[in-house]
XYZ file of C-alpha atoms in Angstrom:
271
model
C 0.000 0.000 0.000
C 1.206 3.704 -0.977
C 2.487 5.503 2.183
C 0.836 8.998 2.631
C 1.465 11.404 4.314
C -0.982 12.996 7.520
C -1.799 16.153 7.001
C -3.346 18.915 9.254
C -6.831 20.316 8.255
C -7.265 20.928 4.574
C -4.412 19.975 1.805
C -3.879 24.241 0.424
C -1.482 22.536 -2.401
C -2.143 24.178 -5.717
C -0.683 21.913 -8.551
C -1.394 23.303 -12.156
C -1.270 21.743 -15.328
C -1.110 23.815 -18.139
C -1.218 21.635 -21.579
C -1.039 22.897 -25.001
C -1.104 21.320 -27.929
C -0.641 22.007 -31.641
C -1.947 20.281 -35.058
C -0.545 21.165 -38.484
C -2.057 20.716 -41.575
C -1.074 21.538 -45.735
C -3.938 23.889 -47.427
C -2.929 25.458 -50.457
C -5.657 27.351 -51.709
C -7.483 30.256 -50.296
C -10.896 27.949 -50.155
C -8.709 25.308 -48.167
C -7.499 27.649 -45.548
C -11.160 28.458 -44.982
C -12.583 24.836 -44.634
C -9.655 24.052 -42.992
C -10.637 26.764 -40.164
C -14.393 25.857 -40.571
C -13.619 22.072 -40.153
C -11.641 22.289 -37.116
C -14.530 24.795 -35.196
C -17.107 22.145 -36.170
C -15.220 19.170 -34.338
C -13.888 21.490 -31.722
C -16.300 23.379 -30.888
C -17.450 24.649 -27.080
C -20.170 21.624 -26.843
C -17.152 18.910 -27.627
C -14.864 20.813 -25.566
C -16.939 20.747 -22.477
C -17.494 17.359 -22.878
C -13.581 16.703 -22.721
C -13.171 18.641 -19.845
C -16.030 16.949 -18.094
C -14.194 13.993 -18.928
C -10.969 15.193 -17.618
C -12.795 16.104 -13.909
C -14.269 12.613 -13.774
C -10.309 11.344 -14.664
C -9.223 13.369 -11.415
C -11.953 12.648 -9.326
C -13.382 16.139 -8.893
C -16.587 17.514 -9.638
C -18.370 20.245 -11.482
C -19.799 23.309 -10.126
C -20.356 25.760 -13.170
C -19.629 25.684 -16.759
C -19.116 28.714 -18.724
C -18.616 28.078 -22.627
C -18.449 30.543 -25.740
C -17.893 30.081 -29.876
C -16.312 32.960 -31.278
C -16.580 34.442 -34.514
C -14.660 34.123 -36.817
C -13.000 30.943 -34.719
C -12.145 30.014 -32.137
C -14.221 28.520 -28.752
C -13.215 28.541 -24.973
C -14.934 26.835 -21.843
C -14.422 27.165 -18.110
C -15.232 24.821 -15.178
C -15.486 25.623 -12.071
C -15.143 21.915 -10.124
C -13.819 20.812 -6.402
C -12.627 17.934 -4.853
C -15.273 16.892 -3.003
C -18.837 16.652 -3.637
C -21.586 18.717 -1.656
C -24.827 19.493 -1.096
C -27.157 21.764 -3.698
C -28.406 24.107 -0.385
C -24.382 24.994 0.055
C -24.169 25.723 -3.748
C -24.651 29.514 -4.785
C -28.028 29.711 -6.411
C -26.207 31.205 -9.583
C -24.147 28.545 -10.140
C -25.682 26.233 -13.375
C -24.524 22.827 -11.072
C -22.937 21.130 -14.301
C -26.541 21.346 -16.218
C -26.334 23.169 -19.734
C -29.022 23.954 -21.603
C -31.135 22.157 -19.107
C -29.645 19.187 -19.260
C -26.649 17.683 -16.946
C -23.421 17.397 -18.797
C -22.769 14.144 -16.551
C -25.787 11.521 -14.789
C -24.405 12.371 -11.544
C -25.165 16.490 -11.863
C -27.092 16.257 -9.224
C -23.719 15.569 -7.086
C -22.177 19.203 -7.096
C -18.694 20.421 -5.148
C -18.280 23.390 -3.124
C -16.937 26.756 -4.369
C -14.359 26.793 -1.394
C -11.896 24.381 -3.289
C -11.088 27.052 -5.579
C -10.203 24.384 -8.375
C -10.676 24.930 -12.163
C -10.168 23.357 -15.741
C -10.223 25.996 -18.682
C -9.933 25.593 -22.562
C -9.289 28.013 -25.516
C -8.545 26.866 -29.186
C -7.088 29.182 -31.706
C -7.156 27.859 -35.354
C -5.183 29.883 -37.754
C -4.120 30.739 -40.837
C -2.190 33.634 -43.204
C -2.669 34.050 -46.685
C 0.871 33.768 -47.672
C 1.373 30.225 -46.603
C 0.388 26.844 -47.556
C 0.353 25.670 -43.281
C -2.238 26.351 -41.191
C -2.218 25.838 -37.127
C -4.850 24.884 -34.180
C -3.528 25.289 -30.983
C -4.957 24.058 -27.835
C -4.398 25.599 -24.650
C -5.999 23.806 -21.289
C -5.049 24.110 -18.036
C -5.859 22.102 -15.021
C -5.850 23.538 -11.429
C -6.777 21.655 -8.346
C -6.381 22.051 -5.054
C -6.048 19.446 -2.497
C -5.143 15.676 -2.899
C -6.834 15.396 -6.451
C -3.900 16.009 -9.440
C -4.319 16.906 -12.982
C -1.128 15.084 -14.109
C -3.792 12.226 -14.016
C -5.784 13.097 -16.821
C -2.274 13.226 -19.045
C -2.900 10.663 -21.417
C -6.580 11.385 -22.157
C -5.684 14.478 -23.087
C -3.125 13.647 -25.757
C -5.874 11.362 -26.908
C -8.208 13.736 -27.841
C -6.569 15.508 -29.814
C -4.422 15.215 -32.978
C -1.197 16.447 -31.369
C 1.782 16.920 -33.203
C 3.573 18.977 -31.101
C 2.503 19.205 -27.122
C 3.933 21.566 -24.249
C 3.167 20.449 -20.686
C 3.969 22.721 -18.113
C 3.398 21.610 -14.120
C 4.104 23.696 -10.835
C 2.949 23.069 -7.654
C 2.406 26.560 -5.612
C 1.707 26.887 -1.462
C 2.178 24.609 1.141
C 0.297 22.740 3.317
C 1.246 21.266 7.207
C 1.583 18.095 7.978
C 0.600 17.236 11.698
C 3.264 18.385 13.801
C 3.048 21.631 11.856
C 5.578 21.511 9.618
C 5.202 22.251 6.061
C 4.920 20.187 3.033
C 5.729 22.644 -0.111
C 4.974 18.902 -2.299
C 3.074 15.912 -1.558
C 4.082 13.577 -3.953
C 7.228 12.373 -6.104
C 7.899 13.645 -9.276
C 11.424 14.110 -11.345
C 9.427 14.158 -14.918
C 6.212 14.676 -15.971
C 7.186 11.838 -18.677
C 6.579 9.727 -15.838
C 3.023 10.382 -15.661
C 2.130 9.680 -19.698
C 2.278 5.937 -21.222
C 4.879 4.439 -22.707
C 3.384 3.579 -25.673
C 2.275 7.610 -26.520
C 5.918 8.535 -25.587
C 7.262 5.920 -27.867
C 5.390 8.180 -30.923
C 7.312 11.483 -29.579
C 10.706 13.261 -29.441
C 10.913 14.525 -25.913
C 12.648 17.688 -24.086
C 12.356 18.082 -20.136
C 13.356 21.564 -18.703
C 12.728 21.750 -14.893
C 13.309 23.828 -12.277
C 13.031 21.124 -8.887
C 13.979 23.511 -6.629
C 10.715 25.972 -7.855
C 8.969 22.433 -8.281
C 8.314 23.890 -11.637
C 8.323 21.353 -14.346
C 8.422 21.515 -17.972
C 8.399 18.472 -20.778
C 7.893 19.219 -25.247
C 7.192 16.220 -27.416
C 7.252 16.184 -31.149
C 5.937 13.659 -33.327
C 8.654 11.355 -34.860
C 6.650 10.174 -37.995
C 5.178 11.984 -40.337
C 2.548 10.534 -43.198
C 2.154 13.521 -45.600
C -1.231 11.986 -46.468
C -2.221 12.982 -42.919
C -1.265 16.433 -43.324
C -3.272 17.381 -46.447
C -5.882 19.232 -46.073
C -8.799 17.978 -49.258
C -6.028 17.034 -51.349
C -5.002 12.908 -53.006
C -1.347 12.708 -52.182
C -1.250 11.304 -55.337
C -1.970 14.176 -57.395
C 1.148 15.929 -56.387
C 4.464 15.235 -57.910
C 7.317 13.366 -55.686
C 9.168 16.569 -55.953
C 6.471 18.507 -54.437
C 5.723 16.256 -51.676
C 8.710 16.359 -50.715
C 9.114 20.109 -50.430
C 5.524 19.966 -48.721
C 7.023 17.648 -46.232
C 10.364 19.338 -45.546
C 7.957 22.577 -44.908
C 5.512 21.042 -42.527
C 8.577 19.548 -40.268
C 10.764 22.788 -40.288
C 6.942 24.229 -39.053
C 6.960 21.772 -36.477
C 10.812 22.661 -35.310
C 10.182 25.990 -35.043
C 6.560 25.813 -32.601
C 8.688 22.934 -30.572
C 11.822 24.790 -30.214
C 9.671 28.493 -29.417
C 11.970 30.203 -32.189
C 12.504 31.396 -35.635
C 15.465 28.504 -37.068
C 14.803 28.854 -40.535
């Protein structure tokens, strides 16, 4: 059985995961850039998004309080969740909170099980497709971030998270803020063992990625990139037969996309 530690009164840990991701894709044309943007707002828009992050709070074992989403025009969609640790009951709630129910309906069967506002936990998405009109790549970036407080942790919910999402290039960044006492008063500034996040995604999904850690232990600030290893240009083309382009061309369409990729996973201009 996992030794754990005794603490005194409530764990005031904050541990924050902040997880973005990036897909690239090949559109040529001007009418390709725009279905490219319209495509990815359809399948990622604030209704699928919620239902990811509802996902992710079951994954932790929290619970949802209020849900706040929004599409944006042109692009774009962002939702907010307000969850806790531990569940509580609807009297304790404030009245203006929607309890996990959108549009009348709970996003989960057990919405009737609501958390209290005190834990001060949250789970927040934004996406931001883009594109310019003087090149052939367009981007859609994820950014989520997952902050509990108390025993729950969003490094948990790791793997689903790469999941959902075609990810070709993902930055994790983890810090655990505060401090809580254990029983003889003496305080805990982290509550668990760590030396990678790595540790915390599976094998297999880190066997399809170039990976970079950068940490800070004595901050307990922690930082991992991956980059996909293996590229299939069919994959990457956005309403276009691979086999209508010349070998030539592919291959210049393939060199572009991967010096794209270098660039987002190294955070600067190489080429």
């Amino acid at each position: 059985m996992e030794k754990k530690i005794k603490l005194y009164g409530f764990n005031n840990l904050t541990k924050t995961l902040s997880f973005n991701i990036y897909d690239i894709c090949y559109a040529k044309t001007a009418s390709e850039k725009r279905d490219y943007i319209k495509y990815i707002d359809e399948q990622y828009n604030s209704e699928r998004l919620t239902g990811i992050l509802c996902d992710v709070t079951d994954i932790i074992g929290a619970h949802v309080l209020n849900i706040s989403k929004q599409d944006y025009d042109p692009q774009g969609a962002s939702v907010s969740l307000l969850i806790s640790e531990k569940a509580t009951e609807g009297m304790e709630i404030d009245s203006s909170c929607n309890r996990g129910i959108v549009d009348g309906k709970p996003m989960r069967p057990q919405g009737e099980t609501i958390a209290a506002h005190l834990d001060k936990s949250h789970v927040t998405v934004h996406t931001y497709p883009e594109y310019h009109p003087s090149n052939s790549i367009s981007t859609f970036r994820v950014d989520i971030d997952v902050s509990t407080c108390g025993e729950i942790s969003p490094l948990n919910a790791l793997d689903y998270l790469i999941g959902s999402f075609d990810s070709d290039i993902i930055a994790i960044d983890y810090r655990v803020r505060g401090f809580t006492r254990d029983m003889g008063g003496r305080k805990l500034f982290m509550d668990h063992d760590i030396t990678s996040i790595q540790d915390f995604i599976n094998d297999y999904t880190l066997t399809k990625y170039n990976a970079t850690d950068i940490n800070v232990y004595q901050a307990n600030i922690f930082h991992t990139r991956l980059m996909v290893k293996e590229m299939e240009l069919k994959n990457y083309l956005f309403n276009s037969d691979i086999y209508d382009i010349p070998p030539k061309e592919r291959l210049r369409i393939t060199e572009s996309l991967r010096r794209e990729m270098i660039e987002i996973y190294s955070g600067s201009i190489i080429f």
